[in-house]
XYZ file of C-alpha atoms in Angstrom:
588
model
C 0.000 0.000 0.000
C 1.354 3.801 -0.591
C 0.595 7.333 -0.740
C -0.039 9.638 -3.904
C -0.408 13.108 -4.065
C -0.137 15.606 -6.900
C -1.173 18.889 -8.486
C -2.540 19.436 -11.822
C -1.815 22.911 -13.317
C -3.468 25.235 -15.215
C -1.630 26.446 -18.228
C -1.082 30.218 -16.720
C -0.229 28.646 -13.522
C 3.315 28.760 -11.446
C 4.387 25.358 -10.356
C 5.118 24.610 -6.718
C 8.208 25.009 -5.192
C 10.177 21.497 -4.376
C 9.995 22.559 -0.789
C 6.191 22.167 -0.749
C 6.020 18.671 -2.841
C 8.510 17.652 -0.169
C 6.290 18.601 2.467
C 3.465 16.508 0.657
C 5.456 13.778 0.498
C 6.333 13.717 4.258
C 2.815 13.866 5.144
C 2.350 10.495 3.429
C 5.549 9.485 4.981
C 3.600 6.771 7.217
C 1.035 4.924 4.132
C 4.705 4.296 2.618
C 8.004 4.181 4.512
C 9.574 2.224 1.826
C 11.022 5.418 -0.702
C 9.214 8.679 -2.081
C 9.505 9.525 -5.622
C 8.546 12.639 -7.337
C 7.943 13.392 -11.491
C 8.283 16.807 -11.991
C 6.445 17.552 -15.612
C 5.615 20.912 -17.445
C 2.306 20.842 -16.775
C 1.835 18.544 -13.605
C 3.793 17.331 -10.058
C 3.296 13.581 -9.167
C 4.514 12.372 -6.132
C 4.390 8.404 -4.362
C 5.471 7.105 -1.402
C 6.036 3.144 -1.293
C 5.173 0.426 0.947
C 6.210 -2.438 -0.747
C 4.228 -5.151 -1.150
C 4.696 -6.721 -4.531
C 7.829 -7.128 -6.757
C 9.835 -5.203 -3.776
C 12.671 -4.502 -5.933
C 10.997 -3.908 -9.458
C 8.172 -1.621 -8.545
C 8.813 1.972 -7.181
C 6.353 4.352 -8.875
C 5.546 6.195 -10.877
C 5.529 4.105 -13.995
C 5.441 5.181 -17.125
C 4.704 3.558 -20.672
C 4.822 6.172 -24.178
C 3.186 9.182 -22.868
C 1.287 8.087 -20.110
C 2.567 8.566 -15.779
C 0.799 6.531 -13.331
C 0.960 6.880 -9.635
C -1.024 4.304 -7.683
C -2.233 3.122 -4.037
C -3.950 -0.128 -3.744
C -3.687 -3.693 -5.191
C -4.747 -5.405 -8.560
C -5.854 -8.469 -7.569
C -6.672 -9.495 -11.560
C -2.874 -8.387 -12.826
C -1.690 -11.919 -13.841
C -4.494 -12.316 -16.099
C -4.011 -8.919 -17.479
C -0.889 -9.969 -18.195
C -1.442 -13.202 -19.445
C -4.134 -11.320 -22.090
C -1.614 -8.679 -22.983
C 1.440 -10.787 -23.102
C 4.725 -10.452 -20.772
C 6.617 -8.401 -23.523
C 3.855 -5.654 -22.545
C 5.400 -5.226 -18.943
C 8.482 -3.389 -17.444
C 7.914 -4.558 -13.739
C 6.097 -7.125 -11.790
C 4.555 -4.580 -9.930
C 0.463 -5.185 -10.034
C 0.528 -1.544 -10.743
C 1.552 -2.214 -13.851
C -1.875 -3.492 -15.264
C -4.030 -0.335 -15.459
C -1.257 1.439 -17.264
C -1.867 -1.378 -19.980
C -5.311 -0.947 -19.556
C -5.146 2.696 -20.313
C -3.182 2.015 -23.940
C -5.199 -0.390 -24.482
C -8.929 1.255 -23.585
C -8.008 4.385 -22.962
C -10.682 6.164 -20.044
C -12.751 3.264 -19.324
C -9.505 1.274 -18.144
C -11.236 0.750 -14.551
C -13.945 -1.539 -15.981
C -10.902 -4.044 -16.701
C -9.872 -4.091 -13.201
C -10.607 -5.989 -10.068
C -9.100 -4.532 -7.033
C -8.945 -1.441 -4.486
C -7.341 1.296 -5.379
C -6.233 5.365 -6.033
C -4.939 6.200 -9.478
C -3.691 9.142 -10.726
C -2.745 8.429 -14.095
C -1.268 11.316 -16.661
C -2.089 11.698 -20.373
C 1.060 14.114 -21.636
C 0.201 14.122 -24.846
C -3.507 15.986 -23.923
C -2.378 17.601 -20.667
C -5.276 14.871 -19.215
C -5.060 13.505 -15.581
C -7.282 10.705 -14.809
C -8.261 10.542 -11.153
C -9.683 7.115 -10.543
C -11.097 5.358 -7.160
C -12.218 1.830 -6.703
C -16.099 1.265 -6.792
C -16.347 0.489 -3.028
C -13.843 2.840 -2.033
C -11.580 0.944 -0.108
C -8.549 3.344 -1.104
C -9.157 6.975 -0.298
C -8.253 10.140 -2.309
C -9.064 13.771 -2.488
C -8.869 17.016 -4.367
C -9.102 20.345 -3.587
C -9.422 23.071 -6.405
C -8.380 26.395 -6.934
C -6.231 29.097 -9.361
C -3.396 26.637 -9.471
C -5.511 23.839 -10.703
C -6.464 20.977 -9.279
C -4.440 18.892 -6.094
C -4.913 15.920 -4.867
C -3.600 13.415 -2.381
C -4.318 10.297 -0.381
C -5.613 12.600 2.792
C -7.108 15.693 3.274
C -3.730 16.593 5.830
C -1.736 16.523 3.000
C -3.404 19.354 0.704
C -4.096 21.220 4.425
C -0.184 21.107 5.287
C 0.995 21.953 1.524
C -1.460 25.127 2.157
C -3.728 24.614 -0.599
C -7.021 24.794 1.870
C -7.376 27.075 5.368
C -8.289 24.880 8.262
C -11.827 25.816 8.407
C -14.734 23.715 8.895
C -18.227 23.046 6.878
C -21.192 23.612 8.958
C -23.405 21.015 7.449
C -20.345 18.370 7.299
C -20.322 18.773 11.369
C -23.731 18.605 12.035
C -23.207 14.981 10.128
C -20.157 14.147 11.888
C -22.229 14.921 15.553
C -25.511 12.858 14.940
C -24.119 10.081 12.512
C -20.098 9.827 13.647
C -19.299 10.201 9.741
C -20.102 12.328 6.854
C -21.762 11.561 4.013
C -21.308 12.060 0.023
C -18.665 14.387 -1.850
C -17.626 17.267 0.440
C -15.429 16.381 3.882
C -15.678 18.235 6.959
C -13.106 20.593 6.031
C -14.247 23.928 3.707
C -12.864 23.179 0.045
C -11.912 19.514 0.204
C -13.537 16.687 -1.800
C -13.656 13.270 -1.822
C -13.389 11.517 -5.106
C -16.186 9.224 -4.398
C -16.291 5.281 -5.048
C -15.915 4.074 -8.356
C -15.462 7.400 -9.994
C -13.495 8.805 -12.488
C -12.022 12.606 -12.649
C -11.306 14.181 -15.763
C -9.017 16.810 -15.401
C -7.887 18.802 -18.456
C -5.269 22.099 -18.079
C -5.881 21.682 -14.430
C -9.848 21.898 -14.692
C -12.396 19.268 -13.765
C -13.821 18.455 -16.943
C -15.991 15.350 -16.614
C -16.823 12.528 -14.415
C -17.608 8.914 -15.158
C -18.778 6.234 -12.263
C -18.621 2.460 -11.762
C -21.176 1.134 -9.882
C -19.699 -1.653 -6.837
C -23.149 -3.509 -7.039
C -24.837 -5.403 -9.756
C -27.498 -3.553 -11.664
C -30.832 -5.857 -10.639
C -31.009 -6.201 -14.989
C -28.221 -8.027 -15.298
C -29.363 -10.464 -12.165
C -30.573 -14.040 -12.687
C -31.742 -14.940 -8.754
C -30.760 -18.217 -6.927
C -33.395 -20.370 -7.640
C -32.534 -22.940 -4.438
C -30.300 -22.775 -1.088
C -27.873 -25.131 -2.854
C -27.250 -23.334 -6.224
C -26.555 -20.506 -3.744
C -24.187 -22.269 -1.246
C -22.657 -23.251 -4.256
C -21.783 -19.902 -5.383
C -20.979 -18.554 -2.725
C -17.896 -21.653 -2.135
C -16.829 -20.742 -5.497
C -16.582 -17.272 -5.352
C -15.301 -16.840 -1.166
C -12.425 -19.436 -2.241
C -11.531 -16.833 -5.203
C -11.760 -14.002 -4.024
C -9.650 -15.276 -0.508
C -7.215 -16.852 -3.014
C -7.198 -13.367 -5.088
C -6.455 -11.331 -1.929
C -3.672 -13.837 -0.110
C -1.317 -12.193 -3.318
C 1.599 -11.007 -2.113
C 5.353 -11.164 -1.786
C 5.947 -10.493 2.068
C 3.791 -11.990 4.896
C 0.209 -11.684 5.514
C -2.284 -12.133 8.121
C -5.906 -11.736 9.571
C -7.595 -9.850 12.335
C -10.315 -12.504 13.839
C -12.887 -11.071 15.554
C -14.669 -14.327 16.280
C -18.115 -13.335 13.916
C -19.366 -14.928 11.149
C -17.109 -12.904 8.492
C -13.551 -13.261 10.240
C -14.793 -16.980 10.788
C -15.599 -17.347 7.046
C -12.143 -16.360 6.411
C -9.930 -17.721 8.448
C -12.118 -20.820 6.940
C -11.293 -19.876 3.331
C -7.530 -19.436 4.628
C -6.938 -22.795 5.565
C -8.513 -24.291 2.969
C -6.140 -22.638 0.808
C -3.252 -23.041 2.749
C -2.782 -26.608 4.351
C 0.840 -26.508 5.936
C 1.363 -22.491 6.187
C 1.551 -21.135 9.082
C -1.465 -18.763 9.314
C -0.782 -15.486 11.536
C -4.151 -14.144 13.411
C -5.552 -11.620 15.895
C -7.881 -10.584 18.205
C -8.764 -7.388 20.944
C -9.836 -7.716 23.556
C -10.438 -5.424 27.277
C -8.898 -5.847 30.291
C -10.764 -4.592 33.373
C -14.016 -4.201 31.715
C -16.937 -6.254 31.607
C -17.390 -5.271 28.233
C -18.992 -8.948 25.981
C -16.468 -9.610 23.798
C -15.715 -12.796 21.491
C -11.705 -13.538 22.080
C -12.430 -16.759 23.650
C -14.112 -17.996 20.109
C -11.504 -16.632 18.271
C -8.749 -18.140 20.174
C -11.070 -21.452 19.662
C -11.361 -21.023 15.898
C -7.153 -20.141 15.654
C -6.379 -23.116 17.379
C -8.817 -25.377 15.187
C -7.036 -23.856 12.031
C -3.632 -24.378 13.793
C -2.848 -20.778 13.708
C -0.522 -18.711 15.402
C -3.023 -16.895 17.352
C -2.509 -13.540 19.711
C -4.946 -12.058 21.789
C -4.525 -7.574 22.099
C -5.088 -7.002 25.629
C -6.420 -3.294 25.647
C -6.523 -1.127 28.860
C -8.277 2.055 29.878
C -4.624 3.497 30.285
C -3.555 2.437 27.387
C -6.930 4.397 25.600
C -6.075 7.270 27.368
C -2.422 7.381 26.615
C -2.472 6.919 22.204
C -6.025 8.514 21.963
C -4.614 11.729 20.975
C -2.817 9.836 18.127
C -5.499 7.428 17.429
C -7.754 10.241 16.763
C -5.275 12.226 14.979
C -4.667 9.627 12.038
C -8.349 10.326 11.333
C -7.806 13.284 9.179
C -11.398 12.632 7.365
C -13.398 12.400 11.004
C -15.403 9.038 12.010
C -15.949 8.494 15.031
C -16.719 5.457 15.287
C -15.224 3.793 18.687
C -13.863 0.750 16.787
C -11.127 2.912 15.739
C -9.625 2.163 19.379
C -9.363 -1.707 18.841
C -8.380 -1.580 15.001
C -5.681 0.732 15.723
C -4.116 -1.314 18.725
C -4.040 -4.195 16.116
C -2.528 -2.839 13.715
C 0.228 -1.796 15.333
C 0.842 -5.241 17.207
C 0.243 -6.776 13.810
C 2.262 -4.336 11.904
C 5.256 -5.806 13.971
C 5.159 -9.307 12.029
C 3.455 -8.915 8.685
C 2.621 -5.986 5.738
C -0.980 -7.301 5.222
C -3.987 -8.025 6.636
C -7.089 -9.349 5.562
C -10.054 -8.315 7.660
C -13.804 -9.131 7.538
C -15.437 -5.415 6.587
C -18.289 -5.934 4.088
C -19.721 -8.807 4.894
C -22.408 -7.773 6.933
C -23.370 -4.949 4.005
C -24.186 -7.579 1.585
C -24.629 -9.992 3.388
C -27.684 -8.452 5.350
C -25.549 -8.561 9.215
C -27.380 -5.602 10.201
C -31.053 -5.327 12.237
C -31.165 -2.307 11.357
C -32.028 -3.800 7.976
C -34.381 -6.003 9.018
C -36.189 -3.002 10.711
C -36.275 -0.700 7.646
C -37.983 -3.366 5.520
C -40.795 -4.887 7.868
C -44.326 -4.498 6.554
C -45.669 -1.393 7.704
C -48.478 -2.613 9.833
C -44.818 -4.266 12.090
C -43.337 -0.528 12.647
C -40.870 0.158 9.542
C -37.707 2.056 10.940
C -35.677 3.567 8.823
C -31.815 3.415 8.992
C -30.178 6.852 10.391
C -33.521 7.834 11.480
C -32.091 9.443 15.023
C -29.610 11.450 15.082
C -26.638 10.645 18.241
C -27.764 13.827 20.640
C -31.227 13.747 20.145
C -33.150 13.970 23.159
C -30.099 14.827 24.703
C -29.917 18.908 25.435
C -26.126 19.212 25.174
C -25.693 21.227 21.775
C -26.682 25.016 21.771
C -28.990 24.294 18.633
C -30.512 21.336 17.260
C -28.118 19.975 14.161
C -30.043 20.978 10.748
C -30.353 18.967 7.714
C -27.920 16.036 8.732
C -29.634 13.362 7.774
C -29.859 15.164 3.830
C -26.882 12.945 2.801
C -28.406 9.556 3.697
C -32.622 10.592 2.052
C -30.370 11.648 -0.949
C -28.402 8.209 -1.534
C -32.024 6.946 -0.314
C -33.392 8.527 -3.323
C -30.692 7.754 -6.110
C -30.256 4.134 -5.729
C -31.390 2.677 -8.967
C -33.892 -0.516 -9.073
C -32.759 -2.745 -6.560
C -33.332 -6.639 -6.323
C -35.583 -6.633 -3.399
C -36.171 -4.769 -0.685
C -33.559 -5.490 1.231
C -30.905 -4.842 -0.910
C -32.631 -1.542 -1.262
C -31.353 -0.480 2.336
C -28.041 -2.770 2.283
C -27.388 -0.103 -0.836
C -27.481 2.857 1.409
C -24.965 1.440 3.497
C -22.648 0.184 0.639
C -23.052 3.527 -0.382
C -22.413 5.865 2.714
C -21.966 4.270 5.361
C -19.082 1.537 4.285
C -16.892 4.370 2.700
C -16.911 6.500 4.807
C -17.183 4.943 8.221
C -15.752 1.155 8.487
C -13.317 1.483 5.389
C -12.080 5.209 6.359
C -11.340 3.480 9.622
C -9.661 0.246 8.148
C -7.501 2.814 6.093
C -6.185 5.373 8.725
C -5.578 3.138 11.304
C -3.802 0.537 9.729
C -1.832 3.185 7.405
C -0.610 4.932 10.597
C 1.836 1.532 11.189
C 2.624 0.935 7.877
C 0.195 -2.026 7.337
C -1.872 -2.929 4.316
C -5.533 -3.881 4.645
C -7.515 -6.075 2.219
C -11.055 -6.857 2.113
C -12.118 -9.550 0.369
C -15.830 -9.405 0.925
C -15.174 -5.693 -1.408
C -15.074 -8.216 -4.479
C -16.773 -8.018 -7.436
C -17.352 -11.771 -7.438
C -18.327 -12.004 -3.894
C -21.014 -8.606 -4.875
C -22.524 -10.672 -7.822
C -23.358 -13.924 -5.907
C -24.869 -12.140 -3.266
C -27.030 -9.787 -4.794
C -28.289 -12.678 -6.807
C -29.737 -13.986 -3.336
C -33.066 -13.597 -2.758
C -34.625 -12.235 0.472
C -34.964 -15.606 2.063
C -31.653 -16.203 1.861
C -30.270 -12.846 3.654
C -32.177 -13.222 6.810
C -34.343 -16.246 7.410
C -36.016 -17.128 10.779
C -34.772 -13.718 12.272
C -30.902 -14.251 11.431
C -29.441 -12.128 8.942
C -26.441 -13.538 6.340
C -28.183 -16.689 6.377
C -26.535 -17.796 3.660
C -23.036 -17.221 4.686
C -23.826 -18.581 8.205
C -24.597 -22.034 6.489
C -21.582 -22.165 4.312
C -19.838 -21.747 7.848
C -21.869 -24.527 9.078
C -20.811 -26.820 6.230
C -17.270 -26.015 6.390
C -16.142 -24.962 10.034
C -19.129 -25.829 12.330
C -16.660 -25.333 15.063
C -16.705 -21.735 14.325
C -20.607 -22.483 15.967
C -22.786 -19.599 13.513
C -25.919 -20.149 14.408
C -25.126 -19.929 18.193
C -26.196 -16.844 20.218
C -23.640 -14.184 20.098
C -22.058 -12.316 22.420
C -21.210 -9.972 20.572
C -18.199 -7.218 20.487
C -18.367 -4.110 22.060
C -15.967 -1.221 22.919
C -16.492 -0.131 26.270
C -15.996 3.515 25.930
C -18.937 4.435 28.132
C -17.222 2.897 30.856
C -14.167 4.137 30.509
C -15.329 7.719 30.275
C -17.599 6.745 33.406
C -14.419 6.247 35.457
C -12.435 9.835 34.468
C -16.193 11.206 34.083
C -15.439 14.540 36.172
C -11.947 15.198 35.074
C -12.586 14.125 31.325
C -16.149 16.285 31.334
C -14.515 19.229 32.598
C -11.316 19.065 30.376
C -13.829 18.616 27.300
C -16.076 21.323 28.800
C -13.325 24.004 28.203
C -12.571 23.091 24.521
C -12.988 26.882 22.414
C -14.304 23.768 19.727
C -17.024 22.507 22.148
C -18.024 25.735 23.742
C -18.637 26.619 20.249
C -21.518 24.110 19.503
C -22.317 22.684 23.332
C -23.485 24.174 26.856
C -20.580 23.566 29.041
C -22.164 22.789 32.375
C -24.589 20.047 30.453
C -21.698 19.010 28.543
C -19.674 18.139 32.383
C -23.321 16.383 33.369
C -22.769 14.248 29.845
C -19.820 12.770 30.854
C -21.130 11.921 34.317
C -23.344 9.910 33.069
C -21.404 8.623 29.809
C -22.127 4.831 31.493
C -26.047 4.958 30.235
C -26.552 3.786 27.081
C -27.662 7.004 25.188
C -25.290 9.417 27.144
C -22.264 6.869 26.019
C -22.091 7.779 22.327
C -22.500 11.037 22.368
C -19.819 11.745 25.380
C -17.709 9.664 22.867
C -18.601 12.005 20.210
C -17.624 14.723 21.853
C -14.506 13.435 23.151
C -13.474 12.721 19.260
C -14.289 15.940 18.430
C -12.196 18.092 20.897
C -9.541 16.572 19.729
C -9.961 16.404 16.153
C -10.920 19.919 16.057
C -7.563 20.349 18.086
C -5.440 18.320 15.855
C -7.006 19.348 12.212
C -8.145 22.343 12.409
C -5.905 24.406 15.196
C -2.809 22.702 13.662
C -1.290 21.697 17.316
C 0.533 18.686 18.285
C -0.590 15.784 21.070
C 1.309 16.970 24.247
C 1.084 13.778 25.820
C -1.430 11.600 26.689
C -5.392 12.831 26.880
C -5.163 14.574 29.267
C -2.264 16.420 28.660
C -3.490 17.153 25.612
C -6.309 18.440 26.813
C -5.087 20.725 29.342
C -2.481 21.814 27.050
């Protein structure tokens, strides 16, 4: 995995100095620690920092072929038969890379319809002064642009473009009333004023530094082109075929992987897949957990399903002090905000991972099309059962903390509501949304910044076109049948690791951050409290009574929330450093 950045000029327009592309680079320092490399052009500045994951000595970037640059972050999980179609006299390098370059000669702007992977291309026409900016269709690999009279720059994070001084460090209202009753934001436009996310599966167009068009590739199926599962076999079928290909596709590599087992269905599935696939390797695993809390968690099953597989199996212990000693850094590697608590646990395993392997392969998806959500379930009951839509309450309502009452935040979600084209049932109406929104911008934003912050690479191979295809062929019955959702997968489980136990109850895992705020409650609320960033949206004696109460299950969240925020707002937006641990910080 690596970092790209770059700036497209327009043709009046004074290129950078080297000073500021070096600055760039070092900002994406930490998504690759393996070499930075610059191509300085007339007309455009491309710059790539390496992890190495594939042909370590053959691939540093950018790579070029007649008149076209490319700069990439991600994998091609489809190169070798690329390659095998276009011959090996059509290659330079080994590097996977490679393969959308030949794409590009070969089909010119449609080139990401030939390619099955995640990734962040920048990839530059000289011979029409034409940048393509391309994304993956689920959006696995982040990028962003940010316009203006020099053009058009982009780069892996929004820090980058805010440290090169291309954007202020101001905020957009709407984007934080979002981030406060949803823990994400939704759509194009981040929380900060003037950046843009190029969304999933899109392509930029960028001509003499000026946005000129924009072309998307859907992640899901078009319902059209569907021919439904007829029967529960035919299905489980499918589904061995394409998990075994798609775990197969995404074990590719040329240093050593591993997996983060939660102890679900997903992880379950493959770690399954895994060992299928590899009889006598050594498989690599791990799992969080929290000492001192009663907090339900599933290591125990995941230590079971490790040692069943005969893998070499670590359980994270996390501690309270521990959370309140990296939060400031946890929460500063979230340059586009989520604040979603899982960040805590995903960070502390990458890190402890990042110590033994490059990659990891981790379960996020599965539950989107697979149908792992109630929330699903709820949206699509008949209406005389109580239909409840997704997102329908917002994190503080109810709650009298904020000075006024967030406006329009939910106008993201009823607009990806409203533009999702004829879906296969009603289910995979909803699951949609989610794909959409909340997958990009929440779990995978997450997955990205925490593992990038050690260096790691994470794959996902549940984000696969084959795995998308067989299950939006499944009818309803097979998502969620007597009250379970991913029915389906949970029997292919059953078949082929039934010690992995999927239709058994479910503890369930759960961050206790309502607890641990509980316990600092005074100290943390007041500290919080006398943020300029919280006074500015909260009442400060009803934001110390929050926190007092951050053990009850509503007050929790939002106490979380607001915890994120301080420090975010402290980080990204004030410019200054962590000065120790939260507190610290804090009080700084």
């Amino acid at each position: 995995m690596c970092g790209i950045a770059g700036i497209a000029y327009k043709p009046d327009a004074t290129p950078v100095a080297q000073d500021t592309l070096n600055a760039m680079a070092a900002a994406l320092h930490h998504r690759g620690p393996d070499g930075t490399h610059f191509a300085r052009m007339p007309r455009i500045d491309l710059i790539h920092t390496r992890l190495s994951i594939i042909d370590l000595k053959g691939g540093d970037q950018p790579l070029t072929t007649g008149t076209g640059t490319l700069v990439a972050n991600g994998e091609i999980y489809n190169d070798l038969h690329i390659r095998q179609a276009f011959g090996k006299d059509r290659f330079k390098t080994g590097s996977d890379c490679e393969s959308p370059l030949v794409m590009w000669e070969q089909t010119g702007a449609d080139y990401t319809a030939c390619l099955r992977g995640m990734y962040a291309i920048a990839l530059y026409d000289s011979s029409r002064d034409l940048l393509l900016l391309s994304r993956d269709p689920f959006g696995i690999k982040p990028l962003y642009i940010t316009e203006g009279e020099f053009g058009v720059a982009f780069a892996s994070e929004p820090e980058v473009l805010l440290q090169a001084g291309f954007v202020a460090r101001a905020e957009r209202t709407d984007a934080l009333h979002e981030l406060l009753q949803l823990q994400f934001t939704t759509g194009r436009n981040t929380l900060f004023e003037r950046i843009q996310r190029v969304m999933p599966g899109e392509t930029l167009h960028i001509q003499s530094g000026r946005i000129i068009k924009r072309q998307t590739q859907p992640a899901l199926p078009r319902a059209s082109s569907l021919t439904p599962f007829t029967s529960e076999s035919e299905a489980l079928a499918a589904l061995d075929q394409a998990l075994m290909d798609s775990i197969a596709a995404h074990e590719r590599s040329d240093v050593p992987f591993g997996l983060f087992l939660s102890g679900g269905i997903d992880s379950a599935s493959l770690l399954t897949g895994m060992r299928r696939l590899n009889t006598s390797e050594k498989l690599r695993t791990w799992t969080a957990t929290f000492s001192g809390s009663t907090a339900a968690d599933e290591s125990d099953i995941a230590r079971e399903l490790a040692q069943a597989a005969q893998a070499e199996h670590e359980t994270v212990s996390i501690t309270e002090a521990m959370v309140w000693q990296h939060l400031p850094a946890i929460v500063a590697c979230m340059d586009d905000p989520a604040a979603d608590y899982a960040i805590i646990p995903t960070w502390f395993l990458a890190r402890k991972a990042a110590e033994e392997v490059r990659v990891v392969l981790s379960g996020e998806g599965g539950d989107e099309l697979f149908c792992g959500y109630g929330r699903y379930r709820s949206a699509t009951r008949p209406w005389w059962r109580g239909k409840r839509p997704m997102w329908r309450k917002g994190m503080f309502d109810g709650l009298d903390v904020l000075r006024a009452s967030p406006a329009g935040w939910r106008d993201g979600i009823s607009l990806t509501e409203g533009m999702i084209p004829a879906p296969p049932s009603p289910l995979s109406a909803v699951q949609s949304v989610d794909v959409a929104e909340w997958l990009p911008n929440d779990l995978l934003l997450k997955l990205d910044r925490c593992l990038m912050a050690h260096g790691l690479e994470g794959r996902t191979p549940f984000l696969d076109p084959v795995i998308a295809a067989c299950a939006w062929r499944l009818p309803d019955t097979l998502r969620v049948n007597k009250n379970k959702g991913k029915w389906l997968l949970r029997r292919w489980l059953e078949q082929h690791c039934p010690a992995a136990r999927p239709f058994a109850p479910k503890q369930g895992f759960t961050v206790p951050v309502g607890h641990w705020i509980a316990q600092q409650g005074q100290r943390l609320g007041d500290l919080v409290a006398r943020q300029d960033s919280i006074q500015a949206i909260a009442h400060p004696d009803r934001v110390r009574a929050l926190f007092k109460e951050a053990s009850g299950r509503k007050a929790a969240p939002a106490a979380w929330t607001l915890l994120f925020y301080a420090l975010w707002h402290r980080t990204h937006i004030r410019a200054l450093p962590s000065q120790g641990d939260v507190f610290e910080t804090l009080s700084a």
